[in-house]
Short mmCIF file of C-alpha atoms and ligand atoms in Angstrom, two decimals:
data_model
loop_
_atom_site.label_atom_id
_atom_site.label_comp_id
_atom_site.label_asym_id
_atom_site.label_seq_id
_atom_site.Cartn_x
_atom_site.Cartn_y
_atom_site.Cartn_z
CA UNK A 1 -136.90 -82.54 -19.28
CA UNK A 2 -139.82 -82.75 -16.87
CA UNK A 3 -141.02 -79.90 -14.70
CA UNK A 4 -140.81 -81.91 -11.48
CA UNK A 5 -137.05 -82.29 -11.58
CA UNK A 6 -135.39 -79.82 -9.22
CA UNK A 7 -132.16 -77.89 -9.36
CA UNK A 8 -130.32 -75.31 -7.29
CA UNK A 9 -129.57 -72.92 -10.11
CA UNK A 10 -130.83 -72.54 -13.65
CA UNK A 11 -129.12 -70.32 -16.21
CA UNK A 12 -131.47 -69.45 -19.05
CA UNK A 13 -130.66 -68.28 -22.56
CA UNK A 14 -126.88 -68.35 -22.12
CA UNK A 15 -124.49 -68.41 -25.04
CA UNK A 16 -122.82 -71.67 -24.07
CA UNK A 17 -119.16 -72.25 -24.94
CA UNK A 18 -118.94 -75.93 -24.00
CA UNK A 19 -115.13 -76.11 -23.74
CA UNK A 20 -114.61 -78.37 -26.77
CA UNK A 21 -113.87 -75.53 -29.18
CA UNK A 22 -117.28 -75.92 -30.87
CA UNK A 23 -119.14 -72.75 -31.83
CA UNK A 24 -121.32 -71.45 -28.99
CA UNK A 25 -125.01 -72.36 -28.81
CA UNK A 26 -127.83 -70.60 -26.95
CA UNK A 27 -128.89 -72.97 -24.14
CA UNK A 28 -130.10 -73.35 -20.56
CA UNK A 29 -127.86 -74.97 -17.98
CA UNK A 30 -129.09 -76.51 -14.71
CA UNK A 31 -126.92 -77.09 -11.64
CA UNK A 32 -127.63 -79.20 -8.55
CA UNK A 33 -125.34 -80.22 -5.70
CA UNK A 34 -122.25 -78.88 -7.39
CA UNK A 35 -122.83 -80.65 -10.72
CA UNK A 36 -124.24 -79.72 -14.10
CA UNK A 37 -127.37 -81.86 -14.32
CA UNK A 38 -128.92 -80.67 -17.58
CA UNK A 39 -127.98 -78.69 -20.69
CA UNK A 40 -130.55 -77.91 -23.35
CA UNK A 41 -132.98 -75.39 -24.70
CA UNK A 42 -136.23 -74.65 -22.91
CA UNK A 43 -135.36 -76.57 -19.72
CA UNK A 44 -138.35 -76.61 -17.37
CA UNK A 45 -136.79 -77.71 -14.10
CA UNK A 46 -137.99 -76.28 -10.81
CA UNK A 47 -135.10 -74.07 -9.79
CA UNK A 48 -134.28 -72.60 -6.36
CA UNK A 49 -132.67 -69.72 -8.29
CA UNK A 50 -132.99 -68.74 -11.94
CA UNK A 51 -130.48 -66.49 -13.62
CA UNK A 52 -131.31 -64.82 -16.90
CA UNK A 53 -128.08 -65.17 -18.88
CA UNK A 54 -129.23 -63.73 -22.21
CA UNK A 55 -126.40 -61.87 -23.90
CA UNK A 56 -123.80 -63.52 -21.69
CA UNK A 57 -121.36 -66.29 -22.45
CA UNK A 58 -121.41 -69.29 -20.13
CA UNK A 59 -118.22 -71.33 -20.21
CA UNK A 60 -116.47 -73.90 -18.04
CA UNK A 61 -114.43 -72.14 -15.34
CA UNK A 62 -110.95 -71.47 -16.65
CA UNK A 63 -108.12 -73.76 -15.60
CA UNK A 64 -104.88 -71.89 -15.02
CA UNK A 65 -102.49 -74.66 -15.96
CA UNK A 66 -99.35 -72.80 -14.88
CA UNK A 67 -99.33 -71.00 -11.54
CA UNK A 68 -97.24 -70.22 -8.52
CA UNK A 69 -100.33 -69.98 -6.30
CA UNK A 70 -99.22 -72.58 -3.70
CA UNK A 71 -99.53 -69.99 -0.93
CA UNK A 72 -101.99 -67.65 -2.66
CA UNK A 73 -104.78 -70.25 -2.61
CA UNK A 74 -104.91 -70.09 1.16
CA UNK A 75 -106.58 -66.67 1.15
CA UNK A 76 -109.36 -65.24 -0.96
CA UNK A 77 -107.58 -61.88 -1.24
CA UNK A 78 -104.47 -63.42 -2.78
CA UNK A 79 -106.37 -65.67 -5.19
CA UNK A 80 -108.62 -62.81 -6.32
CA UNK A 81 -106.35 -62.05 -9.32
CA UNK A 82 -107.35 -65.47 -10.69
CA UNK A 83 -110.98 -65.65 -9.56
CA UNK A 84 -111.67 -62.25 -11.10
CA UNK A 85 -110.56 -63.56 -14.52
CA UNK A 86 -112.95 -66.51 -14.37
CA UNK A 87 -110.37 -69.04 -13.18
CA UNK A 88 -111.83 -71.88 -11.08
CA UNK A 89 -108.86 -74.29 -10.97
CA UNK A 90 -105.14 -73.60 -10.58
CA UNK A 91 -102.18 -75.94 -11.07
CA UNK A 92 -99.64 -75.08 -8.37
CA UNK A 93 -96.02 -76.06 -7.78
CA UNK A 94 -94.63 -75.25 -11.23
CA UNK A 95 -91.06 -74.58 -12.43
CA UNK A 96 -89.56 -76.86 -9.78
CA UNK A 97 -90.89 -74.59 -7.03
CA UNK A 98 -93.38 -76.00 -4.52
CA UNK A 99 -94.32 -75.03 -1.00
CA UNK A 100 -94.08 -78.66 0.11
CA UNK A 101 -92.35 -80.72 1.17
CA UNK A 102 -90.38 -77.90 2.79
CA UNK A 103 -87.01 -77.34 1.13
CA UNK A 104 -85.69 -75.99 4.45
CA UNK A 105 -84.17 -79.18 5.86
CA UNK A 106 -80.44 -78.56 5.62
CA UNK A 107 -80.62 -74.77 5.09
CA UNK A 108 -82.76 -72.00 6.63
CA UNK A 109 -83.55 -69.80 3.65
CA UNK A 110 -85.22 -70.68 0.36
CA UNK A 111 -82.64 -70.37 -2.43
CA UNK A 112 -83.80 -68.41 -5.50
CA UNK A 113 -86.09 -69.14 -7.28
CA UNK A 114 -87.80 -70.85 -4.30
CA UNK A 115 -88.14 -67.33 -2.86
CA UNK A 116 -90.54 -66.43 -5.69
CA UNK A 117 -93.51 -67.94 -3.86
CA UNK A 118 -92.79 -67.71 -0.14
CA UNK A 119 -90.44 -66.59 2.61
CA UNK A 120 -88.76 -69.01 5.02
CA UNK A 121 -91.68 -68.63 7.48
CA UNK A 122 -94.18 -69.93 4.95
CA UNK A 123 -92.13 -72.97 4.03
CA UNK A 124 -93.55 -74.78 7.03
CA UNK A 125 -94.99 -78.05 5.73
CA UNK A 126 -92.75 -81.03 6.39
CA UNK A 127 -94.75 -83.23 4.03
CA UNK A 128 -96.91 -82.80 0.96
CA UNK A 129 -99.81 -84.34 2.86
CA UNK A 130 -99.52 -81.73 5.64
CA UNK A 131 -99.64 -78.97 3.00
CA UNK A 132 -102.78 -80.43 1.41
CA UNK A 133 -104.45 -80.93 4.81
CA UNK A 134 -103.81 -77.28 5.66
CA UNK A 135 -105.16 -76.20 2.28
CA UNK A 136 -108.33 -78.25 2.69
CA UNK A 137 -108.81 -76.83 6.19
CA UNK A 138 -108.41 -73.28 4.83
CA UNK A 139 -111.16 -73.87 2.24
CA UNK A 140 -109.61 -72.59 -0.99
CA UNK A 141 -111.81 -70.42 -3.23
CA UNK A 142 -110.65 -72.34 -6.32
CA UNK A 143 -109.83 -75.97 -7.05
CA UNK A 144 -106.18 -76.94 -6.83
CA UNK A 145 -104.10 -79.40 -8.84
CA UNK A 146 -100.87 -79.50 -6.81
CA UNK A 147 -97.47 -80.44 -8.26
CA UNK A 148 -94.33 -81.14 -6.27
CA UNK A 149 -91.21 -79.24 -7.35
CA UNK A 150 -87.90 -80.87 -8.28
CA UNK A 151 -85.90 -77.90 -7.01
CA UNK A 152 -87.63 -78.18 -3.62
CA UNK A 153 -86.71 -81.89 -3.54
CA UNK A 154 -83.09 -81.13 -4.48
CA UNK A 155 -82.80 -78.43 -1.83
CA UNK A 156 -83.93 -80.91 0.84
CA UNK A 157 -81.11 -83.34 0.22
CA UNK A 158 -78.21 -81.58 -1.54
CA UNK A 159 -75.64 -79.35 0.15
CA UNK A 160 -74.36 -77.83 -3.10
CA UNK A 161 -77.08 -77.32 -5.67
CA UNK A 162 -74.94 -76.41 -8.66
CA UNK A 163 -73.93 -79.91 -9.72
CA UNK A 164 -75.44 -83.29 -10.49
CA UNK A 165 -77.06 -85.27 -7.68
CA UNK A 166 -75.22 -88.35 -6.36
CA UNK A 167 -76.83 -91.79 -6.42
CA UNK A 168 -77.72 -91.40 -2.73
CA UNK A 169 -79.23 -87.98 -3.31
CA UNK A 170 -81.31 -89.29 -6.20
CA UNK A 171 -82.49 -92.16 -4.00
CA UNK A 172 -83.52 -89.66 -1.29
CA UNK A 173 -85.36 -87.51 -3.85
CA UNK A 174 -87.18 -90.59 -5.14
CA UNK A 175 -88.40 -91.39 -1.60
CA UNK A 176 -89.66 -87.83 -1.12
CA UNK A 177 -91.26 -87.85 -4.58
CA UNK A 178 -92.99 -91.18 -3.96
CA UNK A 179 -94.36 -89.89 -0.68
CA UNK A 180 -95.64 -86.66 -2.25
CA UNK A 181 -97.29 -88.50 -5.16
CA UNK A 182 -98.83 -90.93 -2.72
CA UNK A 183 -100.16 -88.10 -0.54
CA UNK A 184 -101.86 -86.34 -3.44
CA UNK A 185 -99.37 -84.55 -5.67
CA UNK A 186 -100.65 -84.55 -9.26
CA UNK A 187 -97.14 -84.77 -10.67
CA UNK A 188 -93.62 -83.35 -10.68
CA UNK A 189 -92.40 -80.02 -12.04
CA UNK A 190 -88.85 -79.14 -13.00
CA UNK A 191 -87.16 -75.76 -13.44
CA UNK A 192 -84.00 -76.78 -15.27
CA UNK A 193 -83.07 -73.26 -16.39
CA UNK A 194 -82.57 -72.10 -12.81
CA UNK A 195 -79.20 -72.36 -11.02
CA UNK A 196 -80.27 -74.89 -8.34
CA UNK A 197 -81.53 -77.38 -10.96
CA UNK A 198 -79.31 -76.59 -13.95
CA UNK A 199 -76.66 -79.02 -12.72
CA UNK A 200 -79.01 -81.98 -12.84
CA UNK A 201 -78.26 -84.46 -15.59
CA UNK A 202 -80.80 -85.66 -18.12
CA UNK A 203 -80.51 -89.04 -16.40
CA UNK A 204 -81.58 -87.58 -13.04
CA UNK A 205 -84.75 -86.24 -14.61
CA UNK A 206 -85.41 -89.47 -16.52
CA UNK A 207 -85.19 -91.41 -13.24
CA UNK A 208 -87.65 -89.12 -11.45
CA UNK A 209 -89.98 -88.82 -14.46
CA UNK A 210 -90.06 -92.63 -14.71
CA UNK A 211 -91.45 -92.74 -11.16
CA UNK A 212 -94.00 -90.09 -12.15
CA UNK A 213 -95.02 -92.21 -15.15
CA UNK A 214 -95.34 -95.33 -12.99
CA UNK A 215 -97.74 -93.41 -10.74
CA UNK A 216 -99.72 -92.33 -13.83
CA UNK A 217 -99.00 -88.68 -13.11
CA UNK A 218 -97.77 -85.61 -14.98
CA UNK A 219 -94.32 -84.06 -15.53
CA UNK A 220 -94.22 -80.33 -16.27
CA UNK A 221 -91.01 -78.60 -17.21
CA UNK A 222 -89.55 -75.13 -17.38
CA UNK A 223 -86.93 -76.31 -19.83
CA UNK A 224 -83.16 -75.97 -19.48
CA UNK A 225 -83.01 -73.23 -22.10
CA UNK A 226 -85.69 -70.87 -23.44
CA UNK A 227 -83.17 -68.70 -25.24
CA UNK A 228 -80.91 -69.42 -28.20
CA UNK A 229 -80.61 -73.04 -26.98
CA UNK A 230 -84.35 -73.64 -26.92
CA UNK A 231 -84.24 -76.16 -29.78
CA UNK A 232 -81.83 -78.45 -27.91
CA UNK A 233 -83.92 -77.99 -24.75
CA UNK A 234 -87.01 -79.22 -26.60
CA UNK A 235 -84.96 -82.16 -27.89
CA UNK A 236 -83.91 -83.01 -24.32
CA UNK A 237 -87.52 -82.77 -23.14
CA UNK A 238 -88.73 -85.12 -25.86
CA UNK A 239 -85.88 -87.51 -25.00
CA UNK A 240 -86.86 -87.52 -21.30
CA UNK A 241 -90.54 -87.96 -22.17
CA UNK A 242 -89.73 -90.90 -24.44
CA UNK A 243 -87.37 -92.65 -22.00
CA UNK A 244 -89.58 -92.13 -18.93
CA UNK A 245 -92.97 -92.59 -20.52
CA UNK A 246 -94.31 -89.65 -18.48
CA UNK A 247 -97.14 -87.46 -19.72
CA UNK A 248 -95.24 -84.25 -20.36
CA UNK A 249 -96.18 -80.58 -20.37
CA UNK A 250 -93.68 -77.95 -21.53
CA UNK A 251 -94.28 -74.85 -19.40
CA UNK A 252 -94.68 -71.32 -20.76
CA UNK A 253 -93.17 -72.13 -24.13
CA UNK A 254 -91.28 -69.11 -25.47
CA UNK A 255 -88.19 -67.90 -27.32
CA UNK A 256 -86.30 -65.25 -25.33
CA UNK A 257 -83.67 -62.88 -26.65
CA UNK A 258 -83.10 -61.78 -30.22
CA UNK A 259 -80.93 -64.80 -31.07
CA UNK A 260 -83.94 -67.03 -30.37
CA UNK A 261 -86.51 -65.08 -32.38
CA UNK A 262 -88.26 -67.29 -34.92
CA UNK A 263 -87.15 -70.56 -33.35
CA UNK A 264 -90.74 -71.42 -32.43
CA UNK A 265 -91.16 -72.55 -36.05
CA UNK A 266 -88.65 -75.31 -35.35
CA UNK A 267 -89.76 -76.12 -31.80
CA UNK A 268 -93.45 -76.43 -32.68
CA UNK A 269 -92.60 -78.70 -35.61
CA UNK A 270 -90.55 -80.93 -33.28
CA UNK A 271 -93.32 -81.02 -30.69
CA UNK A 272 -95.95 -81.73 -33.33
CA UNK A 273 -93.94 -84.65 -34.64
CA UNK A 274 -93.31 -86.07 -31.16
CA UNK A 275 -97.01 -85.82 -30.31
CA UNK A 276 -97.65 -88.60 -32.81
CA UNK A 277 -95.93 -91.02 -30.44
CA UNK A 278 -96.31 -89.58 -26.92
CA UNK A 279 -98.52 -87.38 -24.73
CA UNK A 280 -96.67 -84.06 -25.00
CA UNK A 281 -98.27 -80.64 -24.56
CA UNK A 282 -97.31 -77.02 -24.05
CA UNK A 283 -98.71 -73.99 -22.29
CA UNK A 284 -98.16 -70.30 -22.97
CA UNK A 285 -98.91 -66.92 -21.42
CA UNK A 286 -100.03 -64.13 -23.76
CA UNK A 287 -97.19 -61.60 -23.31
CA UNK A 288 -93.81 -60.83 -24.83
CA UNK A 289 -92.27 -60.04 -21.44
CA UNK A 290 -91.26 -62.75 -18.97
CA UNK A 291 -90.88 -62.39 -15.21
CA UNK A 292 -88.80 -64.18 -12.64
CA UNK A 293 -85.95 -63.63 -10.19
CA UNK A 294 -83.15 -61.21 -11.11
CA UNK A 295 -80.64 -62.99 -13.37
CA UNK A 296 -77.85 -61.09 -15.19
CA UNK A 297 -78.11 -63.11 -18.42
CA UNK A 298 -81.80 -62.26 -18.78
CA UNK A 299 -81.05 -58.58 -18.28
CA UNK A 300 -78.49 -58.68 -21.10
CA UNK A 301 -81.04 -60.20 -23.52
CA UNK A 302 -83.86 -57.74 -22.78
CA UNK A 303 -85.08 -54.57 -24.48
CA UNK A 304 -86.28 -53.23 -21.15
CA UNK A 305 -86.26 -54.51 -17.58
CA UNK A 306 -88.66 -53.43 -14.82
CA UNK A 307 -87.96 -54.33 -11.20
CA UNK A 308 -90.88 -56.33 -9.75
CA UNK A 309 -89.54 -56.71 -6.21
CA UNK A 310 -86.33 -56.29 -4.25
CA UNK A 311 -85.70 -57.28 -0.64
CA UNK A 312 -82.89 -54.74 -0.02
CA UNK A 313 -84.58 -51.99 -2.07
CA UNK A 314 -88.37 -52.44 -1.92
CA UNK A 315 -88.79 -48.82 -3.03
CA UNK A 316 -87.43 -49.75 -6.47
CA UNK A 317 -90.35 -52.07 -7.36
CA UNK A 318 -91.89 -50.77 -10.58
CA UNK A 319 -88.78 -48.83 -11.61
CA UNK A 320 -86.83 -49.27 -14.83
CA UNK A 321 -83.55 -51.08 -14.10
CA UNK A 322 -81.43 -48.93 -16.45
CA UNK A 323 -82.76 -45.76 -14.81
CA UNK A 324 -82.02 -47.08 -11.34
CA UNK A 325 -78.48 -47.99 -12.40
CA UNK A 326 -77.98 -44.49 -13.87
CA UNK A 327 -79.35 -42.89 -10.72
CA UNK A 328 -76.91 -44.91 -8.60
CA UNK A 329 -74.06 -44.14 -11.03
CA UNK A 330 -73.27 -47.86 -11.48
CA UNK A 331 -73.49 -50.32 -14.37
CA UNK A 332 -76.52 -52.54 -14.73
CA UNK A 333 -74.78 -55.66 -13.35
CA UNK A 334 -73.77 -53.77 -10.21
CA UNK A 335 -77.36 -52.54 -9.83
CA UNK A 336 -78.66 -56.13 -10.16
CA UNK A 337 -76.20 -57.21 -7.46
CA UNK A 338 -77.48 -54.51 -5.11
CA UNK A 339 -81.14 -55.34 -5.80
CA UNK A 340 -80.87 -59.09 -5.16
CA UNK A 341 -82.73 -61.01 -3.86
CA UNK A 342 -85.34 -59.63 -6.17
CA UNK A 343 -87.34 -60.12 -9.33
CA UNK A 344 -87.92 -58.41 -12.65
CA UNK A 345 -90.05 -58.18 -15.76
CA UNK A 346 -87.98 -58.80 -18.90
CA UNK A 347 -89.18 -57.53 -22.27
CA UNK A 348 -87.39 -60.05 -24.43
CA UNK A 349 -89.69 -61.91 -26.84
CA UNK A 350 -90.95 -61.40 -30.35
CA UNK A 351 -94.65 -60.96 -31.23
CA UNK A 352 -94.32 -63.46 -34.08
CA UNK A 353 -93.25 -66.29 -31.78
CA UNK A 354 -95.91 -65.44 -29.21
CA UNK A 355 -98.67 -65.41 -31.81
CA UNK A 356 -97.42 -68.62 -33.41
CA UNK A 357 -97.40 -70.46 -30.05
CA UNK A 358 -100.68 -68.94 -28.84
CA UNK A 359 -102.57 -69.85 -32.00
CA UNK A 360 -101.05 -73.32 -32.37
CA UNK A 361 -104.20 -75.41 -31.80
CA UNK A 362 -102.93 -77.71 -29.00
CA UNK A 363 -101.37 -74.98 -26.79
CA UNK A 364 -102.95 -74.31 -23.38
CA UNK A 365 -103.22 -70.98 -21.58
CA UNK A 366 -101.46 -70.59 -18.24
CA UNK A 367 -100.72 -67.31 -16.50
CA UNK A 368 -97.39 -67.97 -14.73
CA UNK A 369 -98.49 -65.07 -12.49
CA UNK A 370 -96.36 -64.25 -9.45
CA UNK A 371 -98.75 -63.33 -6.63
CA UNK A 372 -96.00 -62.37 -4.17
CA UNK A 373 -94.45 -59.70 -6.36
CA UNK A 374 -94.81 -56.16 -5.12
CA UNK A 375 -95.20 -54.93 -8.65
CA UNK A 376 -96.33 -58.01 -10.58
CA UNK A 377 -96.26 -58.74 -14.30
CA UNK A 378 -99.85 -58.09 -15.52
CA UNK A 379 -100.19 -61.76 -16.52
CA UNK A 380 -101.17 -62.38 -12.89
CA UNK A 381 -104.46 -60.46 -13.25
CA UNK A 382 -105.18 -60.44 -16.95
CA UNK A 383 -103.94 -63.43 -18.99
CA UNK A 384 -107.32 -65.04 -19.68
CA UNK A 385 -109.31 -61.88 -20.57
CA UNK A 386 -106.38 -60.73 -22.71
CA UNK A 387 -106.66 -63.88 -24.83
CA UNK A 388 -110.47 -63.75 -25.04
CA UNK A 389 -110.64 -60.01 -25.64
CA UNK A 390 -107.52 -58.76 -27.40
CA UNK A 391 -106.23 -61.84 -29.22
CA UNK A 392 -109.54 -63.57 -30.04
CA UNK A 393 -112.28 -60.94 -30.38
CA UNK A 394 -110.31 -57.80 -31.29
CA UNK A 395 -107.58 -59.25 -33.48
CA UNK A 396 -109.29 -62.42 -34.62
CA UNK A 397 -106.15 -64.56 -34.30
CA UNK A 398 -108.33 -67.37 -32.98
CA UNK A 399 -112.04 -67.71 -32.20
CA UNK A 400 -113.34 -67.16 -28.68
CA UNK A 401 -114.53 -70.78 -28.73
CA UNK A 402 -110.97 -71.97 -29.49
CA UNK A 403 -109.63 -69.65 -26.81
CA UNK A 404 -112.08 -71.06 -24.25
CA UNK A 405 -111.05 -74.63 -25.20
CA UNK A 406 -107.38 -73.74 -24.56
CA UNK A 407 -108.40 -72.66 -21.03
CA UNK A 408 -110.85 -75.48 -20.25
CA UNK A 409 -111.55 -78.67 -22.22
CA UNK A 410 -108.09 -79.16 -23.70
CA UNK A 411 -106.49 -78.41 -20.35
CA UNK A 412 -108.71 -80.83 -18.41
CA UNK A 413 -107.76 -83.56 -20.89
CA UNK A 414 -104.04 -82.96 -20.39
CA UNK A 415 -104.49 -82.93 -16.61
CA UNK A 416 -106.67 -86.03 -16.64
CA UNK A 417 -109.63 -84.21 -15.06
CA UNK A 418 -112.44 -86.26 -16.58
CA UNK A 419 -115.33 -84.23 -15.14
CA UNK A 420 -114.03 -80.65 -15.49
CA UNK A 421 -113.45 -78.26 -18.35
CA UNK A 422 -116.72 -78.86 -20.16
CA UNK A 423 -120.32 -77.72 -19.96
CA UNK A 424 -121.97 -81.13 -20.08
CA UNK A 425 -124.30 -83.21 -17.96
CA UNK A 426 -122.44 -84.81 -15.07
CA UNK A 427 -119.53 -82.38 -15.04
CA UNK A 428 -118.57 -80.40 -11.94
CA UNK A 429 -120.30 -77.01 -11.90
CA UNK A 430 -117.24 -74.82 -12.38
CA UNK A 431 -118.74 -72.06 -14.49
CA UNK A 432 -117.89 -68.55 -15.62
CA UNK A 433 -120.39 -66.06 -16.99
CA UNK A 434 -118.83 -63.30 -19.06
CA UNK A 435 -119.79 -60.73 -21.64
CA UNK A 436 -118.08 -61.80 -24.88
CA UNK A 437 -118.28 -58.28 -26.29
CA UNK A 438 -116.88 -56.61 -23.17
CA UNK A 439 -114.36 -59.01 -21.70
CA UNK A 440 -110.92 -57.43 -21.67
CA UNK A 441 -107.73 -57.12 -19.69
CA UNK A 442 -107.53 -53.99 -17.57
CA UNK A 443 -104.24 -54.70 -15.81
CA UNK A 444 -101.19 -53.74 -17.86
CA UNK A 445 -97.52 -53.00 -17.22
CA UNK A 446 -98.39 -49.55 -15.80
CA UNK A 447 -101.34 -50.70 -13.68
CA UNK A 448 -100.55 -54.33 -12.96
CA UNK A 449 -103.15 -55.18 -10.35
CA UNK A 450 -106.63 -54.41 -11.65
CA UNK A 451 -109.53 -56.84 -12.08
CA UNK A 452 -110.50 -57.49 -15.68
CA UNK A 453 -113.65 -56.10 -17.31
CA UNK A 454 -116.55 -58.20 -18.54
CA UNK A 455 -116.40 -61.09 -16.07
CA UNK A 456 -119.91 -61.25 -14.60
CA UNK A 457 -119.85 -64.19 -12.19
CA UNK A 458 -117.74 -67.20 -11.33
CA UNK A 459 -119.04 -70.41 -9.74
CA UNK A 460 -116.81 -73.06 -8.19
CA UNK A 461 -118.42 -76.46 -7.61
CA UNK A 462 -121.80 -74.80 -7.96
CA UNK A 463 -121.14 -72.03 -5.40
CA UNK A 464 -120.88 -68.36 -6.34
CA UNK A 465 -117.19 -67.57 -5.85
CA UNK A 466 -116.83 -64.20 -7.54
CA UNK A 467 -118.98 -61.40 -8.82
CA UNK A 468 -117.97 -57.74 -8.84
CA UNK A 469 -119.31 -56.23 -5.59
CA UNK A 470 -120.56 -59.58 -4.27
CA UNK A 471 -119.91 -60.42 -0.60
CA UNK A 472 -117.16 -62.95 0.17
CA UNK A 473 -118.35 -66.50 0.54
CA UNK A 474 -116.60 -69.49 2.04
CA UNK A 475 -114.39 -71.22 -0.50
CA UNK A 476 -115.88 -74.20 -2.30
CA UNK A 477 -112.65 -75.26 -4.00
CA UNK A 478 -111.35 -78.81 -3.80
CA UNK A 479 -107.96 -80.44 -4.04
CA UNK A 480 -108.16 -82.45 -7.27
ZN1 ZN B 501 -91.03 -71.19 -15.21
CU1 CU B 502 -93.50 -70.58 -13.71
#
């Protein structure tokens, strides 16, 4: 590399995790105009800024493949939980829930779980294109891969959401889906476990997923059952993927409730077998507690339930549900009724399943964080450092290089992002610098909103986006 070539930023002596899962190598990395222009040892480019990165890991910025950040990306303060972990790209609109097109066409309030991400006032974008225009104008701090939600589409056209859609309703959903895909949606998400989508038939999803496949886009799914029926839910997902031809991503794969413990042996075997004939992937968050809206059945299956938000009783956020019920002198179901609309953290999974799914080589890491929760599940602030620190370095369940690949290179492949997720010449300069010996989750169930330790700096498209104590910059994120 000749000394007359110029770059904006040169990292020297970094321990480079390239995103492929390969063991890290000490290298220099040069960035110009938002791209990685050279990777090698002893680079001699003329650099506007040189950063000594000895002792630090340099990795592709993490891709949070499962988020509910549709609204959070509009402001730096609300996307800070992700930036501060090293995340440079978020996939929004998961679990059937998307901010656009607005589900408030024939009703004025977002039905649960649409209320997980926004209030009625924030559901203001009539089209997916209007949502993306507003996001671009706001200048997001991270890149965004936006999905459109099936439940949002259903809510736009169906009076009663508890049954199957009629032929006319499916036709109307297909028009809205086609428009959203055309205007920039990266795919469709479904949330079939939730009441407003549970009534949809397999055929309804096959029809919509076929349109997604025709557009060359992605279908992500919070499956119909993640409890004792998880095996049949995986079978349904594989059936839909096969009949539609859509690239498919199973969201936050897990086995909830004691009756489901151990079933990940079966589900992973099924998924592995199906992968031989179709593009099918899964993501996972690194915790044995889930979090979503208040649902009685989830309460029954849980060891412990913590209230994460409640509209009628905001003061109960962070409290143990059983304690609140005892204090009120009512049973738990009655307490849930009084707390709704609201959300909770459900301790309901087994470590064995979590570890099996997390260490399964193809699985991707996604946080499923809920940025609107008053008292959020710690996955919002700490999923990525928890995997790199606790699960990889401290417990050795996987290598840090494998962990990085599950957050970067493997994810970019599944999303079809050809120039992200790797440290390689020509790739976009989404980069995280972290201390591999120090990186760790700080946020936990008791202190859910704390930045992680060991993340030194985060660059999005070549611009410094996060460093502890650094001044705020304008967002350099793009809609991908
Ligand atoms: Zn979900
Ligand atoms: Cu989700």
